[in-house]
Structure formats: C-alpha cells, structure tokens
JSON list of C-alpha atoms and ligand atoms in Angstrom, two decimals:
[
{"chain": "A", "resi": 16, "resn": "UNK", "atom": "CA", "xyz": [-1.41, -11.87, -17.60]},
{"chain": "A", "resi": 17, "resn": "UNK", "atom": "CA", "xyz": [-1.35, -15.35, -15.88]},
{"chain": "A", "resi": 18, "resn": "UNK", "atom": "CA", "xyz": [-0.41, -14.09, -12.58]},
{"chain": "A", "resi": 19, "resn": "UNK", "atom": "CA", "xyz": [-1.97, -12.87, -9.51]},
{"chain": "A", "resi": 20, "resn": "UNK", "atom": "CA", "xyz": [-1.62, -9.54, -7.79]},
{"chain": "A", "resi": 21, "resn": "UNK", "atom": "CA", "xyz": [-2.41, -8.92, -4.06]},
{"chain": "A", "resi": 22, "resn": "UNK", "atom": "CA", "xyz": [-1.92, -5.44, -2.35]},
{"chain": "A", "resi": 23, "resn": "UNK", "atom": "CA", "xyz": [-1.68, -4.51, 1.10]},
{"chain": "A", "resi": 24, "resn": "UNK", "atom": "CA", "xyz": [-2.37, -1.06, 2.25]},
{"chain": "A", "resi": 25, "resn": "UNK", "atom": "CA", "xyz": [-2.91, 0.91, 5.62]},
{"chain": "A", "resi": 26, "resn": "UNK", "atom": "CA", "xyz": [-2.06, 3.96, 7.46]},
{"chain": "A", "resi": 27, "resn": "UNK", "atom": "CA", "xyz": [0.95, 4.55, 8.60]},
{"chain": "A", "resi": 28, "resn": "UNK", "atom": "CA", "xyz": [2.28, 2.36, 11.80]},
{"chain": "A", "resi": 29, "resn": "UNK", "atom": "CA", "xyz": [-0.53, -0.44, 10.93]},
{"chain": "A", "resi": 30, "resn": "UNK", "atom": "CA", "xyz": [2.25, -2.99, 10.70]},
{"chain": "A", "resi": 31, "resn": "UNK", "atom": "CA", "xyz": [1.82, -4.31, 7.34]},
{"chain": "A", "resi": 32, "resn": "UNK", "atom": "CA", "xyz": [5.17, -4.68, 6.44]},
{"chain": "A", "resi": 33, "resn": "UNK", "atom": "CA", "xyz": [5.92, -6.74, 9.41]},
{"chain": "A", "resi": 34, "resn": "UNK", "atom": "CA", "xyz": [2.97, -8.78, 8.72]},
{"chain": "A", "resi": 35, "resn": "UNK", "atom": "CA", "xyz": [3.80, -8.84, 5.25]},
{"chain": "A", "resi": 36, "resn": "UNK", "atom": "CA", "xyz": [7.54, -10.46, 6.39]},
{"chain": "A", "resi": 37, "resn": "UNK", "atom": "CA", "xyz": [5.64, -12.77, 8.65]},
{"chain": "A", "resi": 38, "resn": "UNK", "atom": "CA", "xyz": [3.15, -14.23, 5.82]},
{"chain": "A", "resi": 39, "resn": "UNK", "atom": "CA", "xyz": [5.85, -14.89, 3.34]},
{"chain": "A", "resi": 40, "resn": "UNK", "atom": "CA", "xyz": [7.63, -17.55, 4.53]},
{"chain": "A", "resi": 41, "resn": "UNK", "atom": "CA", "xyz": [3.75, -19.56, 5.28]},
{"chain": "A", "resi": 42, "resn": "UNK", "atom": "CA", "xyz": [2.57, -18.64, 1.86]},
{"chain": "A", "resi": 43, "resn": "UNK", "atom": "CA", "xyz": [6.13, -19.97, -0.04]},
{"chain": "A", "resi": 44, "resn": "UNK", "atom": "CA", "xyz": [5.14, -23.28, 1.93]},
{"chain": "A", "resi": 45, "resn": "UNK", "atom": "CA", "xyz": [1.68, -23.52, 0.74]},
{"chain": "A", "resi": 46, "resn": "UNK", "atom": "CA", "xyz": [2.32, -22.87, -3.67]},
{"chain": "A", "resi": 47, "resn": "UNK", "atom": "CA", "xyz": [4.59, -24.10, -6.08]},
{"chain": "A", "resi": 48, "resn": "UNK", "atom": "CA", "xyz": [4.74, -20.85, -7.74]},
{"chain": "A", "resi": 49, "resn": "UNK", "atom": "CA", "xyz": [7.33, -17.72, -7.54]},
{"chain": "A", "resi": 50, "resn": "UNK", "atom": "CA", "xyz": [6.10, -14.98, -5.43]},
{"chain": "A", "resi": 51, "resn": "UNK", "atom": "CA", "xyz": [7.94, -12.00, -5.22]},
{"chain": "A", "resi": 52, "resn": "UNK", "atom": "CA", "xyz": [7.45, -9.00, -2.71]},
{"chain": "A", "resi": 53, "resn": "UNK", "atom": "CA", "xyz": [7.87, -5.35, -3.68]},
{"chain": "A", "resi": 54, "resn": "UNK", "atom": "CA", "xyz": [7.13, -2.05, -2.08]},
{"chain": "A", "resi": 55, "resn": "UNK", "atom": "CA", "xyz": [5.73, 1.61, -3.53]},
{"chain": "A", "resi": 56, "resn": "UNK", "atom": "CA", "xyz": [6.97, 3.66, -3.11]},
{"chain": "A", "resi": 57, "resn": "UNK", "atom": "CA", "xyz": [9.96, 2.12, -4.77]},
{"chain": "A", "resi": 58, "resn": "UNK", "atom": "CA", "xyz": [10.34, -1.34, -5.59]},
{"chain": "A", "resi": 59, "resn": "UNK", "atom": "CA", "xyz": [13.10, -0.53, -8.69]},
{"chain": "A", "resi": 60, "resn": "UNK", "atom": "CA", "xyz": [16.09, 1.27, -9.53]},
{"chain": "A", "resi": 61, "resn": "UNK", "atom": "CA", "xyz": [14.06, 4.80, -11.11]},
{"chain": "A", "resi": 62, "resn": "UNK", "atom": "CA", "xyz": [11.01, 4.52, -8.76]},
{"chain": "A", "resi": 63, "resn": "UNK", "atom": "CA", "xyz": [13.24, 4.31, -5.65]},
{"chain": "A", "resi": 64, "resn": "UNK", "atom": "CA", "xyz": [14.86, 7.31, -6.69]},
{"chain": "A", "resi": 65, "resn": "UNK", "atom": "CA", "xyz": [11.61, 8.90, -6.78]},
{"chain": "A", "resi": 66, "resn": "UNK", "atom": "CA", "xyz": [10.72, 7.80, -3.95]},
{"chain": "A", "resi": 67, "resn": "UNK", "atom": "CA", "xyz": [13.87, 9.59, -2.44]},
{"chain": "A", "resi": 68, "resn": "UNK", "atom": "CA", "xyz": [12.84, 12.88, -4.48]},
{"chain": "A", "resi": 69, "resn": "UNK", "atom": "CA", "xyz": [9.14, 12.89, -2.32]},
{"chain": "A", "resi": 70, "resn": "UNK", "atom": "CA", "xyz": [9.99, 11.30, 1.01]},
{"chain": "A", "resi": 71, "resn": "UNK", "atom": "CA", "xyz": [12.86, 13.64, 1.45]},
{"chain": "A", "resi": 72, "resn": "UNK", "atom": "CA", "xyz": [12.19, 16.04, 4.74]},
{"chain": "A", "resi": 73, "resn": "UNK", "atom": "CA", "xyz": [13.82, 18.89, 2.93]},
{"chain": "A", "resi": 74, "resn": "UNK", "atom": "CA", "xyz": [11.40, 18.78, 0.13]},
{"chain": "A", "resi": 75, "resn": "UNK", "atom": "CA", "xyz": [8.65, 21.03, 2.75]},
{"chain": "A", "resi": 76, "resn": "UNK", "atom": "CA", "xyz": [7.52, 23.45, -0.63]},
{"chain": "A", "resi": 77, "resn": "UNK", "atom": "CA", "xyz": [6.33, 20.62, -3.02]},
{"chain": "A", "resi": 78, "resn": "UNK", "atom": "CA", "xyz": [3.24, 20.90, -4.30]},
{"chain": "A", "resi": 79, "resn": "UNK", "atom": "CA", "xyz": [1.08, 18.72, -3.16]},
{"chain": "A", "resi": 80, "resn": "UNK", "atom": "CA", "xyz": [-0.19, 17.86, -7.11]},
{"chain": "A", "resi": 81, "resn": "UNK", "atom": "CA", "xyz": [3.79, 17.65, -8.05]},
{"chain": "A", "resi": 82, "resn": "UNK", "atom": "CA", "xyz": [3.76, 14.76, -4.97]},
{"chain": "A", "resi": 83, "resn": "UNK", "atom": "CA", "xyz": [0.22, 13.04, -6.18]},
{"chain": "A", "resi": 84, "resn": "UNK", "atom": "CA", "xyz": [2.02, 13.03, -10.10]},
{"chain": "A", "resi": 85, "resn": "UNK", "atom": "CA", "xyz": [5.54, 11.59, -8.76]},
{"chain": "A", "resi": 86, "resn": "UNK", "atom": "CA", "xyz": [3.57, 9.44, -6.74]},
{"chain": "A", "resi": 87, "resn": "UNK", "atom": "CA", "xyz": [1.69, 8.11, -10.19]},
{"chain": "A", "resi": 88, "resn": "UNK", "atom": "CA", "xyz": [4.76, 8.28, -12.06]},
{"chain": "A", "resi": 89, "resn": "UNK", "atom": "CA", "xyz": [6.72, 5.72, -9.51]},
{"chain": "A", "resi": 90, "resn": "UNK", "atom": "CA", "xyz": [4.09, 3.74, -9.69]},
{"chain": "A", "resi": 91, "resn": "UNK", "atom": "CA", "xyz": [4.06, 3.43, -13.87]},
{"chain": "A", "resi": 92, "resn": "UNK", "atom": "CA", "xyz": [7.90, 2.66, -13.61]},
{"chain": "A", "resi": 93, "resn": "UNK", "atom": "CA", "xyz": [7.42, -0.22, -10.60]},
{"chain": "A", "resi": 94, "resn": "UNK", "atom": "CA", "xyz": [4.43, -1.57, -12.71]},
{"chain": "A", "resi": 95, "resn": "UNK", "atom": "CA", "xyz": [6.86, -1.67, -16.22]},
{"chain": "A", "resi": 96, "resn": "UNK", "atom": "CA", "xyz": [9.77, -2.66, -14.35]},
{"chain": "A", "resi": 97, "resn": "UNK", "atom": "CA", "xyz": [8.54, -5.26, -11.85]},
{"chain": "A", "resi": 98, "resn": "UNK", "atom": "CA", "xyz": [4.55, -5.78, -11.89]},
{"chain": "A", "resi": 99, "resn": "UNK", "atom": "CA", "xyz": [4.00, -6.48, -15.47]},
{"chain": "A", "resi": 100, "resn": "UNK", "atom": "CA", "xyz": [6.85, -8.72, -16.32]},
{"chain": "A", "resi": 101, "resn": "UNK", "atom": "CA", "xyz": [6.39, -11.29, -12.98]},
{"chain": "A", "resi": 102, "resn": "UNK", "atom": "CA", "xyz": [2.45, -11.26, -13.40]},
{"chain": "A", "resi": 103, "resn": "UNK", "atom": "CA", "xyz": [3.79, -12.20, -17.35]},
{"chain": "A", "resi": 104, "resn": "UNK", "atom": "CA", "xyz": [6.02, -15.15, -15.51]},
{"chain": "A", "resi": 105, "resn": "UNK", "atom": "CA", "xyz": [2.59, -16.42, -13.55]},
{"chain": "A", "resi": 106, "resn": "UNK", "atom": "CA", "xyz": [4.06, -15.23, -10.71]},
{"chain": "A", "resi": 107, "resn": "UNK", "atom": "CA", "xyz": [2.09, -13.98, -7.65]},
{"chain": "A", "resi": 108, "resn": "UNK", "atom": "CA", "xyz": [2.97, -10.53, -6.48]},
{"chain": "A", "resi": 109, "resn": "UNK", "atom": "CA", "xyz": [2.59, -8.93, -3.46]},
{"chain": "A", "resi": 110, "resn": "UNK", "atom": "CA", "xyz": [3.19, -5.38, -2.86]},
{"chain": "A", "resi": 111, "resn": "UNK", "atom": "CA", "xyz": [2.95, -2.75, -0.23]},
{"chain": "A", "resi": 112, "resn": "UNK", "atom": "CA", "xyz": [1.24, 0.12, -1.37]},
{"chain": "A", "resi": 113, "resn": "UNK", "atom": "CA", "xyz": [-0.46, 0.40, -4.44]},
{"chain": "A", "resi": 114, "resn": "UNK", "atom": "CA", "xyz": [-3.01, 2.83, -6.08]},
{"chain": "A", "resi": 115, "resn": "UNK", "atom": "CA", "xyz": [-5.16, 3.05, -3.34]},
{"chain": "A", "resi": 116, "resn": "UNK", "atom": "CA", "xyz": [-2.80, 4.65, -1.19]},
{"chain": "A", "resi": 117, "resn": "UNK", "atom": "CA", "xyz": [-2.45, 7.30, -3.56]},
{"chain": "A", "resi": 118, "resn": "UNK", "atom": "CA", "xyz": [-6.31, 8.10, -3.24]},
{"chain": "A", "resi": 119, "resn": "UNK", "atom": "CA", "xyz": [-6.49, 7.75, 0.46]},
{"chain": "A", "resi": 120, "resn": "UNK", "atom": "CA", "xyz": [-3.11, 10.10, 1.17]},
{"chain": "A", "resi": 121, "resn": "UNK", "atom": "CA", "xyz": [-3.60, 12.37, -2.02]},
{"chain": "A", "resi": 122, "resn": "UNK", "atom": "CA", "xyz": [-6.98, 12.08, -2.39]},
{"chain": "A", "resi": 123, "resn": "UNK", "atom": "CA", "xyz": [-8.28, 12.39, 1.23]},
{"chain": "A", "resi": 124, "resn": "UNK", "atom": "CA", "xyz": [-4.87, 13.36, 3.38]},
{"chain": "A", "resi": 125, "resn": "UNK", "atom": "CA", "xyz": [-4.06, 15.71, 0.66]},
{"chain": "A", "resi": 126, "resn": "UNK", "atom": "CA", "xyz": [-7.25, 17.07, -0.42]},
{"chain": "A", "resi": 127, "resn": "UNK", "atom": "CA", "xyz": [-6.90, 16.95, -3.63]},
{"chain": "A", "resi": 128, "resn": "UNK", "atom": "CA", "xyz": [-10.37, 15.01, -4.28]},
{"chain": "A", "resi": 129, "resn": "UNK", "atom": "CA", "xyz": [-10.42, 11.17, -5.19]},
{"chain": "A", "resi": 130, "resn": "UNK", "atom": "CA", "xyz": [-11.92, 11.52, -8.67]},
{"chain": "A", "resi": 131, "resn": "UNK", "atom": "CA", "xyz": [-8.74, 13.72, -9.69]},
{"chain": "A", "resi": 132, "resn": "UNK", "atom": "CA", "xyz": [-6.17, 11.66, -8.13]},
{"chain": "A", "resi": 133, "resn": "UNK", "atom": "CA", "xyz": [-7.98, 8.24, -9.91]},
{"chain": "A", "resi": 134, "resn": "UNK", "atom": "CA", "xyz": [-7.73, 9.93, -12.91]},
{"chain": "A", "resi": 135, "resn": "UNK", "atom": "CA", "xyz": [-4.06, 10.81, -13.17]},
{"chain": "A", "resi": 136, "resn": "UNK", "atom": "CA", "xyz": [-3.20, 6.54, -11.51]},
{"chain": "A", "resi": 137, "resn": "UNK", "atom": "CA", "xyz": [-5.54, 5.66, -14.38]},
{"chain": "A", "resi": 138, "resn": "UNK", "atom": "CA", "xyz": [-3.05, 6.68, -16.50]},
{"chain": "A", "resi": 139, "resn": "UNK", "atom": "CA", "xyz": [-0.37, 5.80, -15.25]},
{"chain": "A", "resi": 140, "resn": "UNK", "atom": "CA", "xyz": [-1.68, 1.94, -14.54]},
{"chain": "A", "resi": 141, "resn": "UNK", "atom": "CA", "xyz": [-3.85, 1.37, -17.96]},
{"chain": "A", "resi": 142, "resn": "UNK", "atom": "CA", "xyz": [-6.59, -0.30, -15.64]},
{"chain": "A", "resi": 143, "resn": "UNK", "atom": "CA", "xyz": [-4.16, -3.29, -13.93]},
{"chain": "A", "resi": 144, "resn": "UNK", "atom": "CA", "xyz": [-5.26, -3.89, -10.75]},
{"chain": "A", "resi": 145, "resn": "UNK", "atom": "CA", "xyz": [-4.63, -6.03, -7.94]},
{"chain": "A", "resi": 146, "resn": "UNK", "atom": "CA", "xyz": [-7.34, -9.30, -7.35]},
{"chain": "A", "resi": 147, "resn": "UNK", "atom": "CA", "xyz": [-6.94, -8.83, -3.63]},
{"chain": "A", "resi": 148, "resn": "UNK", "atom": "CA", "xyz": [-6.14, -5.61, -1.70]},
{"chain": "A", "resi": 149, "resn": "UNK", "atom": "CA", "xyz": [-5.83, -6.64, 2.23]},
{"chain": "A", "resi": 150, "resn": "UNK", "atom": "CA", "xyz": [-6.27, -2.90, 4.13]},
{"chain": "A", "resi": 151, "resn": "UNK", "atom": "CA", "xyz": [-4.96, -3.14, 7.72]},
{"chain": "A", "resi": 152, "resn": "UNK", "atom": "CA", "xyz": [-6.93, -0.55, 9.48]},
{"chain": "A", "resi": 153, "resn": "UNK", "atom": "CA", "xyz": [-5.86, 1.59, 12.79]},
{"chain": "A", "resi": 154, "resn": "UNK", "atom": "CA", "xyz": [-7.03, 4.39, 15.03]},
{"chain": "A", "resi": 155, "resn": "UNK", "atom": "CA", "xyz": [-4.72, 6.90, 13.56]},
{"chain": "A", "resi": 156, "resn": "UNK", "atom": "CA", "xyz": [-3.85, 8.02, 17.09]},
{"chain": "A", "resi": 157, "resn": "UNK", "atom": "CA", "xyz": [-2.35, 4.52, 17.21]},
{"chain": "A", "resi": 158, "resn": "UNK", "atom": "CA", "xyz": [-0.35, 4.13, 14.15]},
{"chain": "A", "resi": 159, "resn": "UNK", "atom": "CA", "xyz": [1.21, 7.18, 14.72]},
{"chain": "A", "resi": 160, "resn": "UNK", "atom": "CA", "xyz": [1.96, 6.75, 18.31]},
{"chain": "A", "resi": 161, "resn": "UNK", "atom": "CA", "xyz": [3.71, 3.47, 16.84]},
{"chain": "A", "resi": 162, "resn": "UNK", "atom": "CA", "xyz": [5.69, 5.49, 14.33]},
{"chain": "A", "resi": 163, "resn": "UNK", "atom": "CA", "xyz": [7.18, 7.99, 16.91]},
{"chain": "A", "resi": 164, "resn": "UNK", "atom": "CA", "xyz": [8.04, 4.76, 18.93]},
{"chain": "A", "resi": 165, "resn": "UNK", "atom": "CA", "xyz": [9.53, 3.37, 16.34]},
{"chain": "A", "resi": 166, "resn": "UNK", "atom": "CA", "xyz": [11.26, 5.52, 14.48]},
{"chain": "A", "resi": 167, "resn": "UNK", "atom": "CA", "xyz": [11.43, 8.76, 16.74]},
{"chain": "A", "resi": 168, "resn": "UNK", "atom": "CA", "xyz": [13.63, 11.58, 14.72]},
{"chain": "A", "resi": 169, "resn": "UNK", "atom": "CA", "xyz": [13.74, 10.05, 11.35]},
{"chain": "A", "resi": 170, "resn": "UNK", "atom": "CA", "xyz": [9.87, 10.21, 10.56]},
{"chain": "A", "resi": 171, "resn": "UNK", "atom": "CA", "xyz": [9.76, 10.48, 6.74]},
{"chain": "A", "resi": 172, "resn": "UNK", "atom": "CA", "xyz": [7.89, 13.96, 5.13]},
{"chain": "A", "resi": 173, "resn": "UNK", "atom": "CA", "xyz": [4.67, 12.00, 5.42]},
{"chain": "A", "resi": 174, "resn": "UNK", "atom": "CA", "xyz": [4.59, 10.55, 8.37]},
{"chain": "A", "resi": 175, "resn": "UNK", "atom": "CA", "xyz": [5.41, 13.81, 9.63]},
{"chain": "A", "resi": 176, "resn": "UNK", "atom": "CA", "xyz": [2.26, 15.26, 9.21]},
{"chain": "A", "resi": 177, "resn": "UNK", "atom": "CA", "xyz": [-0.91, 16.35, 11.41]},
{"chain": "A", "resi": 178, "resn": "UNK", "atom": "CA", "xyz": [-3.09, 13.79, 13.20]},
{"chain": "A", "resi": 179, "resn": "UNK", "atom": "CA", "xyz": [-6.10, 15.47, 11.20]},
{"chain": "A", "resi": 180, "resn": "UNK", "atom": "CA", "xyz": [-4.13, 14.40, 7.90]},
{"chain": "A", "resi": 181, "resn": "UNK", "atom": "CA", "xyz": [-3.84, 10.59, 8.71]},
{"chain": "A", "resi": 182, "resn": "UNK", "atom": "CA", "xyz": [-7.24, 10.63, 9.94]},
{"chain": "A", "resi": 183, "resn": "UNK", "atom": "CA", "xyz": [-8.78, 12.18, 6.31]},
{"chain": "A", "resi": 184, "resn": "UNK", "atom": "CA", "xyz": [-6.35, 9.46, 4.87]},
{"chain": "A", "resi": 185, "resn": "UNK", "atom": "CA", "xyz": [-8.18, 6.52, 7.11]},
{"chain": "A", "resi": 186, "resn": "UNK", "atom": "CA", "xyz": [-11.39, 7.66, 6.20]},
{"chain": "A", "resi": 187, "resn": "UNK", "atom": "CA", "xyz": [-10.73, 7.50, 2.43]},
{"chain": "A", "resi": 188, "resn": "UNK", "atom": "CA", "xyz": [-9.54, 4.10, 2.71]},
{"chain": "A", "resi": 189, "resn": "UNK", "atom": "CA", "xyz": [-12.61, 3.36, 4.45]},
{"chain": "A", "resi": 190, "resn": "UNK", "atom": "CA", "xyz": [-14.59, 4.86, 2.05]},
{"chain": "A", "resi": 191, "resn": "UNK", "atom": "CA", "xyz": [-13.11, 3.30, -0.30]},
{"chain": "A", "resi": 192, "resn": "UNK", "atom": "CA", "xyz": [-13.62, -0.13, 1.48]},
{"chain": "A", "resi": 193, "resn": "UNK", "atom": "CA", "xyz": [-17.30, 0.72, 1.11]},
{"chain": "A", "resi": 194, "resn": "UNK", "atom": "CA", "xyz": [-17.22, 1.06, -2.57]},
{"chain": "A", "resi": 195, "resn": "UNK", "atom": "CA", "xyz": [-15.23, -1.87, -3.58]},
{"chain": "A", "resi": 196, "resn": "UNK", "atom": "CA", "xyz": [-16.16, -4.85, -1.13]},
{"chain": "A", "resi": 197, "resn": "UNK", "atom": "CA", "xyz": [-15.38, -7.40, -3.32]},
{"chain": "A", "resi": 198, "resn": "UNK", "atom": "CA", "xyz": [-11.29, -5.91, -3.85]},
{"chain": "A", "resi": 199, "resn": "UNK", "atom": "CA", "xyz": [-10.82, -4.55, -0.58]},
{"chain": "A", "resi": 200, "resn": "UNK", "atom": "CA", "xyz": [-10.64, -6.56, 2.85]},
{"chain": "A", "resi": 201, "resn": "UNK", "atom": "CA", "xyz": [-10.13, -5.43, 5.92]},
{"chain": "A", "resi": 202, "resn": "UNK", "atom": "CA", "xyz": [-7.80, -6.84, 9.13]},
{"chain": "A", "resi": 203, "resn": "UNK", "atom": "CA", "xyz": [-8.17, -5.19, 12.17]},
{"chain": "A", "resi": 204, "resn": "UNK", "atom": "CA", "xyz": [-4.78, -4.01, 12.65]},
{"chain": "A", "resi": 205, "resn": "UNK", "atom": "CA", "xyz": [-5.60, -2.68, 16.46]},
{"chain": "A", "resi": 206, "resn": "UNK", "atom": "CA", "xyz": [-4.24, -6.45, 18.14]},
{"chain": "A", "resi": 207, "resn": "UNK", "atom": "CA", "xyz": [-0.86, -8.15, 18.72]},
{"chain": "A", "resi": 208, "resn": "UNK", "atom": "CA", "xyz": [1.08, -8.49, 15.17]},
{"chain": "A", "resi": 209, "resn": "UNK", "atom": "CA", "xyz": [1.37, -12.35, 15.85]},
{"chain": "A", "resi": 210, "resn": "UNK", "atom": "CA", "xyz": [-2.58, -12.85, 15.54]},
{"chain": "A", "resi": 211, "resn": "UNK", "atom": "CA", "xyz": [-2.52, -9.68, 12.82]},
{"chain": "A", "resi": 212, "resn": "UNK", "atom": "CA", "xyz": [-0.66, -11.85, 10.66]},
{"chain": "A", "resi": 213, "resn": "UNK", "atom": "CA", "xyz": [-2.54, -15.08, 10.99]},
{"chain": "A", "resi": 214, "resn": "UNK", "atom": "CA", "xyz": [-6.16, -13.21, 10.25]},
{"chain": "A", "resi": 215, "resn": "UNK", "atom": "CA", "xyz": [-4.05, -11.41, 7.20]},
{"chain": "A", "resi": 216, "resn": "UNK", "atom": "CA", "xyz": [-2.93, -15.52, 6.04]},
{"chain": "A", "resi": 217, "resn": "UNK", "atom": "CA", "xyz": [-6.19, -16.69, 6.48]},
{"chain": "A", "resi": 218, "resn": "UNK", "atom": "CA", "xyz": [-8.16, -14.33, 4.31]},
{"chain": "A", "resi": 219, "resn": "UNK", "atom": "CA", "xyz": [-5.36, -14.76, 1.39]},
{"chain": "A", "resi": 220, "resn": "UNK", "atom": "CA", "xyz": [-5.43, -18.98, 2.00]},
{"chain": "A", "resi": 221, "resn": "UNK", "atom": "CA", "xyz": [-9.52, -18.54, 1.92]},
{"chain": "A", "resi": 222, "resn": "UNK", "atom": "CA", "xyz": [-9.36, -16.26, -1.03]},
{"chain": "A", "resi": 223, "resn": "UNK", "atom": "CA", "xyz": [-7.20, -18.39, -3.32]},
{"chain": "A", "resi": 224, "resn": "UNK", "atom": "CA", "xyz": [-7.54, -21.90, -2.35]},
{"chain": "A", "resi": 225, "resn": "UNK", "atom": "CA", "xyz": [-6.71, -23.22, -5.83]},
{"chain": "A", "resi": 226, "resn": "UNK", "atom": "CA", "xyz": [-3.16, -21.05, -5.69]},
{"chain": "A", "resi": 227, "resn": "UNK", "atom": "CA", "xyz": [-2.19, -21.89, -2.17]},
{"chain": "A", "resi": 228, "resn": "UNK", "atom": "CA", "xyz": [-2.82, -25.60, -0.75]},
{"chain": "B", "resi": 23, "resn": "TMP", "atom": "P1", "xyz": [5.79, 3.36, 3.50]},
{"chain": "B", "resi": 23, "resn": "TMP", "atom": "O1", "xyz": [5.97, 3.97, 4.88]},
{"chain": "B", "resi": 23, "resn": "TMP", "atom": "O2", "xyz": [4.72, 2.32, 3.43]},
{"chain": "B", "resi": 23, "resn": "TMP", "atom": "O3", "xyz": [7.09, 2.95, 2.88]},
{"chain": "B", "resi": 23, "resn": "TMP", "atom": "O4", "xyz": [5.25, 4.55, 2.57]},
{"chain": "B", "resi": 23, "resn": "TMP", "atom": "C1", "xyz": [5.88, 5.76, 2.52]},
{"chain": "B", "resi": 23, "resn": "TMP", "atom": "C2", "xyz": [4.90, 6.90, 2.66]},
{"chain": "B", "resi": 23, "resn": "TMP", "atom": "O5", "xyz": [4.37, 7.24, 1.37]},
{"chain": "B", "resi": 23, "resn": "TMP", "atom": "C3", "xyz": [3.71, 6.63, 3.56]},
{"chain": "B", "resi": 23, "resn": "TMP", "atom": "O6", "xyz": [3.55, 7.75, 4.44]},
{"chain": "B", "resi": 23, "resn": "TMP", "atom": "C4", "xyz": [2.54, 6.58, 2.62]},
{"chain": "B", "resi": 23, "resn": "TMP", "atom": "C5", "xyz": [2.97, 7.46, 1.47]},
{"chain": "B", "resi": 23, "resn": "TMP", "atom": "N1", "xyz": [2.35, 7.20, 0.17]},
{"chain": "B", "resi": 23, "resn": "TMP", "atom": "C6", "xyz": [1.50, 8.16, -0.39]},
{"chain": "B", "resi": 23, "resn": "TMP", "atom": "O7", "xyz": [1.28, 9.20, 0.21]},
{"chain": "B", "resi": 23, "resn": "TMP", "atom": "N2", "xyz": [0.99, 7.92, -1.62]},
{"chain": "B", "resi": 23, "resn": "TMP", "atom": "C7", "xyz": [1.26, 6.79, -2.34]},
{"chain": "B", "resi": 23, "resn": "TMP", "atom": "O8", "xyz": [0.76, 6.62, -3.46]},
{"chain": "B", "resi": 23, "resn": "TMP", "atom": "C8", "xyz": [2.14, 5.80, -1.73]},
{"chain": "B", "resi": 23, "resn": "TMP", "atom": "C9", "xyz": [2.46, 4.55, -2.49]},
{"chain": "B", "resi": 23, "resn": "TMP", "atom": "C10", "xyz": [2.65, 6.05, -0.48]}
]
C-alpha cells in the first residue's frame, strides 16, 4: 500500500476533531494528493451502525468485552471499507480514532488489560498501522469539563462515565506514548485550539516533508 496513514487520538473533549477540521484545509494546500478524513467509530455504512449499537445510552448492561469486540469489529469493516482501498489509491488518510483508542478506553478505562485488547485489534487489523499517530493530551478534569459544556444532556455512553475512568484511559495513552516514541506524538491539547492546531500542522509538515510542500 502506496499510501500514508495518520491517526489522531485523545481523551475525550481534547479537541481533535476541531483541530482535525482546522488542519485540513492547510494540508489540501500543501500536496497534490487525495486525502480523505474518516472517523471510528464509524466512518462507513456497517461500522456506523455499530457505532450506534455501543454509543447508545440505553445499552447500560453490555459487557464491557462485547463493547472492546464491537469496537474491533467496526474497526475491521472501516479498514475493508475505507482504509485499505484509499491507502491502495496513494491516498493519505487521516482518521480519528484508531486502535489505540481501543487499548487506552478498553484496555485501561475498561480494565480489561492492554495485552488482551491488542490481541483481539490484531485480528481484526492484520498488522496495518498508521505511520503517524498525533495524541492530543488533556487533564481529564478538563476534557470533560469541555464535554458537559459542550454537549450538556446528550453525553454519549462513554463520555458518560467516572472521572477515574478517563483518567485510567489518559494514562494508557501515555503509557503507550512511552512505548512507541517513534508512532506516537504528543500536542499539548491544554491551550487555545487556534495554536492547538498549528503545533498539530507543524509536526505532520515536519514529519512528511516529501508528501506535503
Ligand atoms: P468520538 O467522541 O471521538 O466520536 O468517540 C466516541 C467514543 O468512543 C469516545 O468516548 C471514545 C470511544 N472509543 C472507545 O472507547 N474505543 C474505541 O476503540 C474507539 C474508536 C472509541
């Protein structure tokens, strides 16, 4: 695959879909190649459905390895649907979410371990990973002060949870930070969204200077 694959993870409230909007535009300037911009969960017809099925409030009694596996399996069906066939095209795709948010919320939020919840994405994603994964880290106190802002009432099943929860889920992202240095970057996400989204260009324009000019 000819293409290039670039991540962008974070707790929840960090802001990097808003940055993510912001960037786009810049990086479309700067290449002569297609780059599209998905989401997980989601991103196609069957995997948004999914995502439905797990983000739904009235889903309180599922199993917390039925969510890590649904999780997995939206992620095999964006990956056929989506991932593969752009990255095919030479395209560059960037997406919102990817494996390692399955670790960090399943893994650590969850407790479910991180070697148990790699194993069942390792499946599912037959060792494609992105080049670049940008992590946008927060004090969880402040992401989820910006999610009851923002969204106050229709918090999803996840966001719903504990402060304890999103603070095991920014430690595993951290953690995992620490073990893959090279993959994993990470933006301070704690300063105005304007000057998130310039440090979050920079690192991708410093990254791939041959792809972007
Ligand atoms: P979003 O708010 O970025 O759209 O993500 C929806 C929620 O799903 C968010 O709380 C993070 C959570 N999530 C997981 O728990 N595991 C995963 O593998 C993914 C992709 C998202």
């Amino acid at each position: 695959m000819s293409g290039l694959f670039i991540s962008f993870e974070g707790p929840d409230g960090a802001g990097k879909t808003t940055a993510l909007n912001k960037i786009l535009p810049e990086l479309k300037s700067k290449t002569s190649r297609e780059i599209i911009s998905t989401r997980e969960p989601g991103g196609s017809a069957i995997a948004e459905k999914i995502r439905d099925l797990i983000l739904d409030v009235k889903n309180l009694e599922m199993d917390d390895r039925t969510e890590a596996l649904l999780y997995a399996a939206q992620r095999r069906q964006h990956l056929i649907d989506i991932v593969i066939p752009a990255l095919n095209e030479d395209k560059i795709v960037l997406s919102d979410r990817f494996v390692d948010s399955s670790i960090a919320y399943q893994g650590g939020g969850r407790q479910i371990g991180i070697e148990e919840v790699a194993s069942i994405n390792d499946f599912a994603i037959e060792g494609i990973m992105p080049k670049l994964t940008v992590y946008f880290d927060i004090p969880s106190e402040v992401g989820l002060e910006r999610i009851k802002k923002d969204r106050s009432g229709t918090e999803d099943r996840l966001e719903k949870e504990k402060l304890e929860f999103h603070q095991r889920v920014r430690n595993t992202y951290l953690e995992l930070q620490k073990q893959n240095p090279e993959r994993i970057k990470i933006i301070n996400a704690n300063q105005d969204p304007t000057k998130v989204a310039l440090d979050v260009l920079e690192l991708i324009l410093n990254k791939f200077p041959r792809v972007f000019e």
